[in-house]
């Protein structure tokens, strides 16, 4: 009996240790979405939202009250201790940074992330969950008139969509020409095969802010099939593939 109790207690102890380690790792991970509220030099309320997935990230600033787009930048990232290194793939306000590596120190304490040297503190919005579509996706094809047209995702021109547990953002850009073509984002839900985007900013058309777009979604062979109507009301069936 003593052996059985000891064995049971040992399993419980191991389970608790693993749970605590898992919590600690998640608490110190940037994976998910973060938000910083601040003001411009003329006193306009601003919001900066950063989304981190495995290997890729994006940070965007827009007016908190109107959704007017200000700027966005992002690309690949890695974290070594407290040092984060980013390889810039797009930067709407400073395209010359594209292709460069930048490193800075971050401090993550639970639901707060601070960047050393930056006065703005970020609060965690989510940790990547529930996020059925969490990850960094590249547009890899379309279905038109029943025919699938594939797209090479290894080229310099990309349309990427990054999703955390609750936030989404798409970005169109070219790493070769350093051109930024457009972006939009906000929060999203996935319920019973329906994917809904609630737009908070849209660089091409501020009038789209506040709109909700509903689509059918499914995952087939690891690819995300996205079907419905575009923001202009045209039918679409897009195929997205996770970035490696």
PDB file of C-alpha atoms in Angstrom:
ATOM      1  CA  UNK A   1       0.000   0.000   0.000  1.00  0.00           C
ATOM      2  CA  UNK A   2       2.837   2.365   0.855  1.00  0.00           C
ATOM      3  CA  UNK A   3       4.431   1.603  -2.516  1.00  0.00           C
ATOM      4  CA  UNK A   4       1.195   2.392  -4.360  1.00  0.00           C
ATOM      5  CA  UNK A   5       0.754   5.689  -2.507  1.00  0.00           C
ATOM      6  CA  UNK A   6       4.369   6.683  -3.078  1.00  0.00           C
ATOM      7  CA  UNK A   7       4.123   5.870  -6.763  1.00  0.00           C
ATOM      8  CA  UNK A   8       0.897   7.862  -7.064  1.00  0.00           C
ATOM      9  CA  UNK A   9       2.367  10.839  -5.236  1.00  0.00           C
ATOM     10  CA  UNK A  10       5.431  10.704  -7.480  1.00  0.00           C
ATOM     11  CA  UNK A  11       3.246  10.841 -10.600  1.00  0.00           C
ATOM     12  CA  UNK A  12       1.314  13.779  -9.149  1.00  0.00           C
ATOM     13  CA  UNK A  13       4.552  15.599  -8.303  1.00  0.00           C
ATOM     14  CA  UNK A  14       5.939  15.032 -11.801  1.00  0.00           C
ATOM     15  CA  UNK A  15       2.677  16.258 -13.339  1.00  0.00           C
ATOM     16  CA  UNK A  16       2.753  19.409 -11.203  1.00  0.00           C
ATOM     17  CA  UNK A  17       6.382  20.091 -12.142  1.00  0.00           C
ATOM     18  CA  UNK A  18       5.639  19.711 -15.862  1.00  0.00           C
ATOM     19  CA  UNK A  19       2.600  21.984 -15.529  1.00  0.00           C
ATOM     20  CA  UNK A  20       4.642  24.651 -13.761  1.00  0.00           C
ATOM     21  CA  UNK A  21       7.440  24.431 -16.337  1.00  0.00           C
ATOM     22  CA  UNK A  22       4.917  24.668 -19.178  1.00  0.00           C
ATOM     23  CA  UNK A  23       3.321  27.719 -17.565  1.00  0.00           C
ATOM     24  CA  UNK A  24       6.707  29.377 -17.019  1.00  0.00           C
ATOM     25  CA  UNK A  25       7.785  28.770 -20.622  1.00  0.00           C
ATOM     26  CA  UNK A  26       4.492  30.125 -21.977  1.00  0.00           C
ATOM     27  CA  UNK A  27       4.637  33.129 -19.648  1.00  0.00           C
ATOM     28  CA  UNK A  28       8.091  34.057 -20.978  1.00  0.00           C
ATOM     29  CA  UNK A  29       7.268  33.414 -24.631  1.00  0.00           C
ATOM     30  CA  UNK A  30       6.308  36.266 -26.995  1.00  0.00           C
ATOM     31  CA  UNK A  31       4.022  33.922 -28.971  1.00  0.00           C
ATOM     32  CA  UNK A  32       0.596  35.538 -29.257  1.00  0.00           C
ATOM     33  CA  UNK A  33      -0.617  39.130 -29.560  1.00  0.00           C
ATOM     34  CA  UNK A  34       0.416  42.237 -27.630  1.00  0.00           C
ATOM     35  CA  UNK A  35      -1.001  45.746 -27.403  1.00  0.00           C
ATOM     36  CA  UNK A  36       0.442  49.131 -26.446  1.00  0.00           C
ATOM     37  CA  UNK A  37      -1.688  52.268 -26.019  1.00  0.00           C
ATOM     38  CA  UNK A  38       0.144  55.584 -26.353  1.00  0.00           C
ATOM     39  CA  UNK A  39      -0.207  59.029 -27.951  1.00  0.00           C
ATOM     40  CA  UNK A  40       1.365  60.836 -30.887  1.00  0.00           C
ATOM     41  CA  UNK A  41       3.309  64.083 -30.524  1.00  0.00           C
ATOM     42  CA  UNK A  42       0.109  66.050 -31.146  1.00  0.00           C
ATOM     43  CA  UNK A  43      -1.847  64.042 -28.560  1.00  0.00           C
ATOM     44  CA  UNK A  44      -3.689  61.631 -30.873  1.00  0.00           C
ATOM     45  CA  UNK A  45      -4.410  58.274 -29.135  1.00  0.00           C
ATOM     46  CA  UNK A  46      -2.505  55.489 -30.872  1.00  0.00           C
ATOM     47  CA  UNK A  47      -2.548  51.724 -30.646  1.00  0.00           C
ATOM     48  CA  UNK A  48       0.338  49.421 -31.553  1.00  0.00           C
ATOM     49  CA  UNK A  49      -0.411  45.719 -31.926  1.00  0.00           C
ATOM     50  CA  UNK A  50       2.340  43.103 -32.291  1.00  0.00           C
ATOM     51  CA  UNK A  51       1.636  39.501 -33.330  1.00  0.00           C
ATOM     52  CA  UNK A  52       4.227  36.761 -32.809  1.00  0.00           C
ATOM     53  CA  UNK A  53       3.951  33.287 -34.306  1.00  0.00           C
ATOM     54  CA  UNK A  54       6.621  30.602 -34.539  1.00  0.00           C
ATOM     55  CA  UNK A  55       9.361  32.348 -36.520  1.00  0.00           C
ATOM     56  CA  UNK A  56       7.471  35.415 -37.805  1.00  0.00           C
ATOM     57  CA  UNK A  57       6.068  38.625 -36.384  1.00  0.00           C
ATOM     58  CA  UNK A  58       4.405  41.911 -37.319  1.00  0.00           C
ATOM     59  CA  UNK A  59       3.929  45.192 -35.437  1.00  0.00           C
ATOM     60  CA  UNK A  60       1.446  47.848 -36.557  1.00  0.00           C
ATOM     61  CA  UNK A  61       0.504  51.291 -35.300  1.00  0.00           C
ATOM     62  CA  UNK A  62      -2.822  53.000 -36.059  1.00  0.00           C
ATOM     63  CA  UNK A  63      -5.066  55.634 -34.546  1.00  0.00           C
ATOM     64  CA  UNK A  64      -6.985  54.104 -31.647  1.00  0.00           C
ATOM     65  CA  UNK A  65     -10.204  56.067 -32.235  1.00  0.00           C
ATOM     66  CA  UNK A  66     -10.435  56.098 -36.037  1.00  0.00           C
ATOM     67  CA  UNK A  67      -8.377  53.091 -37.148  1.00  0.00           C
ATOM     68  CA  UNK A  68      -6.343  55.299 -39.487  1.00  0.00           C
ATOM     69  CA  UNK A  69      -3.248  53.358 -40.493  1.00  0.00           C
ATOM     70  CA  UNK A  70       0.142  54.781 -39.472  1.00  0.00           C
ATOM     71  CA  UNK A  71       2.836  52.147 -40.109  1.00  0.00           C
ATOM     72  CA  UNK A  72       3.743  48.463 -40.043  1.00  0.00           C
ATOM     73  CA  UNK A  73       6.911  46.380 -40.072  1.00  0.00           C
ATOM     74  CA  UNK A  74       7.889  42.775 -39.505  1.00  0.00           C
ATOM     75  CA  UNK A  75       9.570  39.620 -40.683  1.00  0.00           C
ATOM     76  CA  UNK A  76      11.438  36.704 -39.117  1.00  0.00           C
ATOM     77  CA  UNK A  77      12.473  36.682 -35.453  1.00  0.00           C
ATOM     78  CA  UNK A  78      14.423  34.617 -32.937  1.00  0.00           C
ATOM     79  CA  UNK A  79      14.993  35.002 -29.216  1.00  0.00           C
ATOM     80  CA  UNK A  80      18.276  34.183 -27.457  1.00  0.00           C
ATOM     81  CA  UNK A  81      17.907  34.820 -23.756  1.00  0.00           C
ATOM     82  CA  UNK A  82      16.540  38.354 -23.570  1.00  0.00           C
ATOM     83  CA  UNK A  83      17.947  39.383 -26.955  1.00  0.00           C
ATOM     84  CA  UNK A  84      15.490  39.389 -29.848  1.00  0.00           C
ATOM     85  CA  UNK A  85      16.858  39.506 -33.395  1.00  0.00           C
ATOM     86  CA  UNK A  86      14.586  40.369 -36.316  1.00  0.00           C
ATOM     87  CA  UNK A  87      15.237  40.034 -40.024  1.00  0.00           C
ATOM     88  CA  UNK A  88      13.141  42.788 -41.572  1.00  0.00           C
ATOM     89  CA  UNK A  89      10.980  41.702 -44.534  1.00  0.00           C
ATOM     90  CA  UNK A  90       8.788  44.820 -44.784  1.00  0.00           C
ATOM     91  CA  UNK A  91       8.664  48.298 -43.302  1.00  0.00           C
ATOM     92  CA  UNK A  92       6.044  50.725 -44.591  1.00  0.00           C
ATOM     93  CA  UNK A  93       7.707  53.837 -43.148  1.00  0.00           C
ATOM     94  CA  UNK A  94      11.370  52.930 -43.714  1.00  0.00           C
ATOM     95  CA  UNK A  95      11.764  50.460 -46.611  1.00  0.00           C
ATOM     96  CA  UNK A  96      15.556  50.749 -46.535  1.00  0.00           C
ATOM     97  CA  UNK A  97      15.511  48.578 -43.413  1.00  0.00           C
ATOM     98  CA  UNK A  98      14.249  45.598 -45.476  1.00  0.00           C
ATOM     99  CA  UNK A  99      16.825  42.813 -45.473  1.00  0.00           C
ATOM    100  CA  UNK A 100      18.635  44.088 -42.382  1.00  0.00           C
ATOM    101  CA  UNK A 101      18.945  42.420 -38.982  1.00  0.00           C
ATOM    102  CA  UNK A 102      18.109  44.355 -35.843  1.00  0.00           C
ATOM    103  CA  UNK A 103      18.644  43.193 -32.270  1.00  0.00           C
ATOM    104  CA  UNK A 104      17.256  44.559 -29.023  1.00  0.00           C
ATOM    105  CA  UNK A 105      16.600  43.453 -25.475  1.00  0.00           C
ATOM    106  CA  UNK A 106      13.114  42.437 -24.365  1.00  0.00           C
ATOM    107  CA  UNK A 107      11.794  41.755 -20.884  1.00  0.00           C
ATOM    108  CA  UNK A 108       8.713  39.530 -20.605  1.00  0.00           C
ATOM    109  CA  UNK A 109       7.081  39.277 -17.213  1.00  0.00           C
ATOM    110  CA  UNK A 110       3.806  37.372 -17.361  1.00  0.00           C
ATOM    111  CA  UNK A 111       1.413  39.499 -19.397  1.00  0.00           C
ATOM    112  CA  UNK A 112       3.779  42.441 -19.833  1.00  0.00           C
ATOM    113  CA  UNK A 113       6.517  42.889 -22.440  1.00  0.00           C
ATOM    114  CA  UNK A 114       8.964  45.786 -22.374  1.00  0.00           C
ATOM    115  CA  UNK A 115      11.531  46.661 -25.007  1.00  0.00           C
ATOM    116  CA  UNK A 116      14.633  48.164 -23.443  1.00  0.00           C
ATOM    117  CA  UNK A 117      15.042  51.730 -24.708  1.00  0.00           C
ATOM    118  CA  UNK A 118      11.383  52.010 -25.743  1.00  0.00           C
ATOM    119  CA  UNK A 119       9.073  53.892 -23.391  1.00  0.00           C
ATOM    120  CA  UNK A 120       5.980  51.952 -24.492  1.00  0.00           C
ATOM    121  CA  UNK A 121       4.985  48.814 -22.580  1.00  0.00           C
ATOM    122  CA  UNK A 122       2.996  46.021 -24.220  1.00  0.00           C
ATOM    123  CA  UNK A 123       0.162  44.081 -22.578  1.00  0.00           C
ATOM    124  CA  UNK A 124      -0.625  40.551 -23.708  1.00  0.00           C
ATOM    125  CA  UNK A 125      -3.889  40.142 -25.643  1.00  0.00           C
ATOM    126  CA  UNK A 126      -3.582  36.372 -26.100  1.00  0.00           C
ATOM    127  CA  UNK A 127      -1.018  33.568 -25.975  1.00  0.00           C
ATOM    128  CA  UNK A 128      -1.830  32.089 -29.390  1.00  0.00           C
ATOM    129  CA  UNK A 129      -4.935  30.232 -28.222  1.00  0.00           C
ATOM    130  CA  UNK A 130      -7.607  29.223 -29.086  1.00  0.00           C
ATOM    131  CA  UNK A 131      -6.368  30.058 -32.595  1.00  0.00           C
ATOM    132  CA  UNK A 132      -7.349  27.212 -34.922  1.00  0.00           C
ATOM    133  CA  UNK A 133      -5.534  29.220 -37.609  1.00  0.00           C
ATOM    134  CA  UNK A 134      -2.689  30.501 -35.449  1.00  0.00           C
ATOM    135  CA  UNK A 135       0.497  30.893 -37.485  1.00  0.00           C
ATOM    136  CA  UNK A 136       2.097  32.723 -40.399  1.00  0.00           C
ATOM    137  CA  UNK A 137       0.485  31.879 -43.739  1.00  0.00           C
ATOM    138  CA  UNK A 138       1.436  32.693 -47.327  1.00  0.00           C
ATOM    139  CA  UNK A 139      -1.009  33.004 -50.193  1.00  0.00           C
ATOM    140  CA  UNK A 140      -0.247  29.904 -52.258  1.00  0.00           C
ATOM    141  CA  UNK A 141      -3.138  29.651 -54.681  1.00  0.00           C
ATOM    142  CA  UNK A 142      -6.684  30.405 -55.774  1.00  0.00           C
ATOM    143  CA  UNK A 143      -9.577  28.371 -57.101  1.00  0.00           C
ATOM    144  CA  UNK A 144     -11.314  29.971 -60.092  1.00  0.00           C
ATOM    145  CA  UNK A 145     -14.091  28.346 -62.097  1.00  0.00           C
ATOM    146  CA  UNK A 146     -13.307  25.070 -60.352  1.00  0.00           C
ATOM    147  CA  UNK A 147      -9.628  25.145 -61.336  1.00  0.00           C
ATOM    148  CA  UNK A 148      -6.817  25.491 -58.798  1.00  0.00           C
ATOM    149  CA  UNK A 149      -4.118  27.994 -59.694  1.00  0.00           C
ATOM    150  CA  UNK A 150      -0.994  27.668 -57.542  1.00  0.00           C
ATOM    151  CA  UNK A 151       1.398  30.443 -56.611  1.00  0.00           C
ATOM    152  CA  UNK A 152       5.116  30.173 -55.872  1.00  0.00           C
ATOM    153  CA  UNK A 153       5.624  31.225 -52.255  1.00  0.00           C
ATOM    154  CA  UNK A 154       9.433  31.271 -52.505  1.00  0.00           C
ATOM    155  CA  UNK A 155       9.517  34.428 -54.629  1.00  0.00           C
ATOM    156  CA  UNK A 156      10.164  37.938 -53.308  1.00  0.00           C
ATOM    157  CA  UNK A 157       6.583  39.097 -53.752  1.00  0.00           C
ATOM    158  CA  UNK A 158       4.491  37.795 -50.886  1.00  0.00           C
ATOM    159  CA  UNK A 159       1.075  38.111 -49.337  1.00  0.00           C
ATOM    160  CA  UNK A 160       1.356  36.964 -45.754  1.00  0.00           C
ATOM    161  CA  UNK A 161      -1.338  36.620 -43.124  1.00  0.00           C
ATOM    162  CA  UNK A 162      -0.298  36.326 -39.471  1.00  0.00           C
ATOM    163  CA  UNK A 163      -2.798  35.112 -36.872  1.00  0.00           C
ATOM    164  CA  UNK A 164      -2.500  34.774 -33.119  1.00  0.00           C
ATOM    165  CA  UNK A 165      -5.285  33.363 -30.968  1.00  0.00           C
ATOM    166  CA  UNK A 166      -7.536  36.381 -31.551  1.00  0.00           C
ATOM    167  CA  UNK A 167      -5.747  38.822 -33.872  1.00  0.00           C
ATOM    168  CA  UNK A 168      -5.061  38.731 -37.611  1.00  0.00           C
ATOM    169  CA  UNK A 169      -3.153  40.844 -40.097  1.00  0.00           C
ATOM    170  CA  UNK A 170      -2.383  40.460 -43.800  1.00  0.00           C
ATOM    171  CA  UNK A 171       0.540  42.189 -45.491  1.00  0.00           C
ATOM    172  CA  UNK A 172       1.440  42.438 -49.199  1.00  0.00           C
ATOM    173  CA  UNK A 173       5.087  43.262 -49.924  1.00  0.00           C
ATOM    174  CA  UNK A 174       8.169  42.552 -52.044  1.00  0.00           C
ATOM    175  CA  UNK A 175      11.465  41.716 -50.317  1.00  0.00           C
ATOM    176  CA  UNK A 176      13.482  42.343 -53.501  1.00  0.00           C
ATOM    177  CA  UNK A 177      12.172  45.810 -54.351  1.00  0.00           C
ATOM    178  CA  UNK A 178      11.478  46.576 -50.644  1.00  0.00           C
ATOM    179  CA  UNK A 179       8.020  47.721 -51.683  1.00  0.00           C
ATOM    180  CA  UNK A 180       5.106  47.675 -49.257  1.00  0.00           C
ATOM    181  CA  UNK A 181       1.744  47.255 -51.062  1.00  0.00           C
ATOM    182  CA  UNK A 182      -0.847  47.211 -48.297  1.00  0.00           C
ATOM    183  CA  UNK A 183      -2.129  45.713 -45.058  1.00  0.00           C
ATOM    184  CA  UNK A 184      -5.200  45.292 -42.912  1.00  0.00           C
ATOM    185  CA  UNK A 185      -6.049  43.658 -39.630  1.00  0.00           C
ATOM    186  CA  UNK A 186      -8.082  43.409 -36.468  1.00  0.00           C
ATOM    187  CA  UNK A 187      -9.577  40.570 -34.466  1.00  0.00           C
ATOM    188  CA  UNK A 188     -11.071  37.292 -35.696  1.00  0.00           C
ATOM    189  CA  UNK A 189     -13.074  34.270 -34.605  1.00  0.00           C
ATOM    190  CA  UNK A 190     -13.440  30.722 -35.935  1.00  0.00           C
ATOM    191  CA  UNK A 191     -16.771  29.075 -35.094  1.00  0.00           C
ATOM    192  CA  UNK A 192     -18.263  25.958 -36.766  1.00  0.00           C
ATOM    193  CA  UNK A 193     -16.249  26.347 -39.971  1.00  0.00           C
ATOM    194  CA  UNK A 194     -16.913  30.082 -40.214  1.00  0.00           C
ATOM    195  CA  UNK A 195     -14.038  32.546 -40.050  1.00  0.00           C
ATOM    196  CA  UNK A 196     -14.987  36.154 -39.208  1.00  0.00           C
ATOM    197  CA  UNK A 197     -12.681  39.162 -39.514  1.00  0.00           C
ATOM    198  CA  UNK A 198     -13.478  42.393 -37.675  1.00  0.00           C
ATOM    199  CA  UNK A 199     -11.416  45.114 -39.337  1.00  0.00           C
ATOM    200  CA  UNK A 200      -9.667  47.679 -37.114  1.00  0.00           C
ATOM    201  CA  UNK A 201      -7.318  49.163 -39.739  1.00  0.00           C
ATOM    202  CA  UNK A 202      -6.942  48.988 -43.525  1.00  0.00           C
ATOM    203  CA  UNK A 203      -4.112  50.918 -45.178  1.00  0.00           C
ATOM    204  CA  UNK A 204      -5.837  51.150 -48.563  1.00  0.00           C
ATOM    205  CA  UNK A 205      -9.264  52.334 -47.425  1.00  0.00           C
ATOM    206  CA  UNK A 206     -10.074  53.778 -43.992  1.00  0.00           C
ATOM    207  CA  UNK A 207     -13.807  53.412 -44.722  1.00  0.00           C
ATOM    208  CA  UNK A 208     -13.463  49.633 -44.263  1.00  0.00           C
ATOM    209  CA  UNK A 209     -12.657  50.095 -40.573  1.00  0.00           C
ATOM    210  CA  UNK A 210     -15.445  48.619 -38.446  1.00  0.00           C
ATOM    211  CA  UNK A 211     -16.599  46.159 -41.099  1.00  0.00           C
ATOM    212  CA  UNK A 212     -17.038  42.452 -40.352  1.00  0.00           C
ATOM    213  CA  UNK A 213     -16.336  39.899 -43.074  1.00  0.00           C
ATOM    214  CA  UNK A 214     -17.451  36.284 -42.826  1.00  0.00           C
ATOM    215  CA  UNK A 215     -15.870  33.408 -44.726  1.00  0.00           C
ATOM    216  CA  UNK A 216     -16.037  29.630 -44.817  1.00  0.00           C
ATOM    217  CA  UNK A 217     -12.767  27.993 -43.861  1.00  0.00           C
ATOM    218  CA  UNK A 218     -11.362  24.490 -43.866  1.00  0.00           C
ATOM    219  CA  UNK A 219      -7.961  22.861 -43.453  1.00  0.00           C
ATOM    220  CA  UNK A 220      -7.095  20.376 -46.196  1.00  0.00           C
ATOM    221  CA  UNK A 221      -3.680  18.668 -46.318  1.00  0.00           C
ATOM    222  CA  UNK A 222      -2.362  21.409 -44.044  1.00  0.00           C
ATOM    223  CA  UNK A 223      -3.603  24.189 -46.329  1.00  0.00           C
ATOM    224  CA  UNK A 224      -6.160  26.790 -45.319  1.00  0.00           C
ATOM    225  CA  UNK A 225      -9.041  27.142 -47.788  1.00  0.00           C
ATOM    226  CA  UNK A 226     -10.663  30.555 -47.430  1.00  0.00           C
ATOM    227  CA  UNK A 227     -13.980  31.054 -49.271  1.00  0.00           C
ATOM    228  CA  UNK A 228     -16.492  33.879 -49.388  1.00  0.00           C
ATOM    229  CA  UNK A 229     -16.719  37.457 -50.672  1.00  0.00           C
ATOM    230  CA  UNK A 230     -13.909  40.011 -50.735  1.00  0.00           C
ATOM    231  CA  UNK A 231     -14.194  43.471 -49.144  1.00  0.00           C
ATOM    232  CA  UNK A 232     -15.397  44.663 -52.581  1.00  0.00           C
ATOM    233  CA  UNK A 233     -18.070  41.958 -52.726  1.00  0.00           C
ATOM    234  CA  UNK A 234     -16.362  39.737 -55.315  1.00  0.00           C
ATOM    235  CA  UNK A 235     -16.397  35.939 -54.796  1.00  0.00           C
ATOM    236  CA  UNK A 236     -13.086  34.432 -53.742  1.00  0.00           C
ATOM    237  CA  UNK A 237     -11.550  31.083 -52.863  1.00  0.00           C
ATOM    238  CA  UNK A 238      -8.009  31.504 -51.610  1.00  0.00           C
ATOM    239  CA  UNK A 239      -5.504  28.859 -50.534  1.00  0.00           C
ATOM    240  CA  UNK A 240      -2.958  29.676 -47.834  1.00  0.00           C
ATOM    241  CA  UNK A 241       0.039  27.583 -46.744  1.00  0.00           C
ATOM    242  CA  UNK A 242       1.930  27.788 -43.450  1.00  0.00           C
ATOM    243  CA  UNK A 243       5.385  29.290 -43.666  1.00  0.00           C
ATOM    244  CA  UNK A 244       8.192  26.862 -42.887  1.00  0.00           C
TER     245      UNK A 244
END
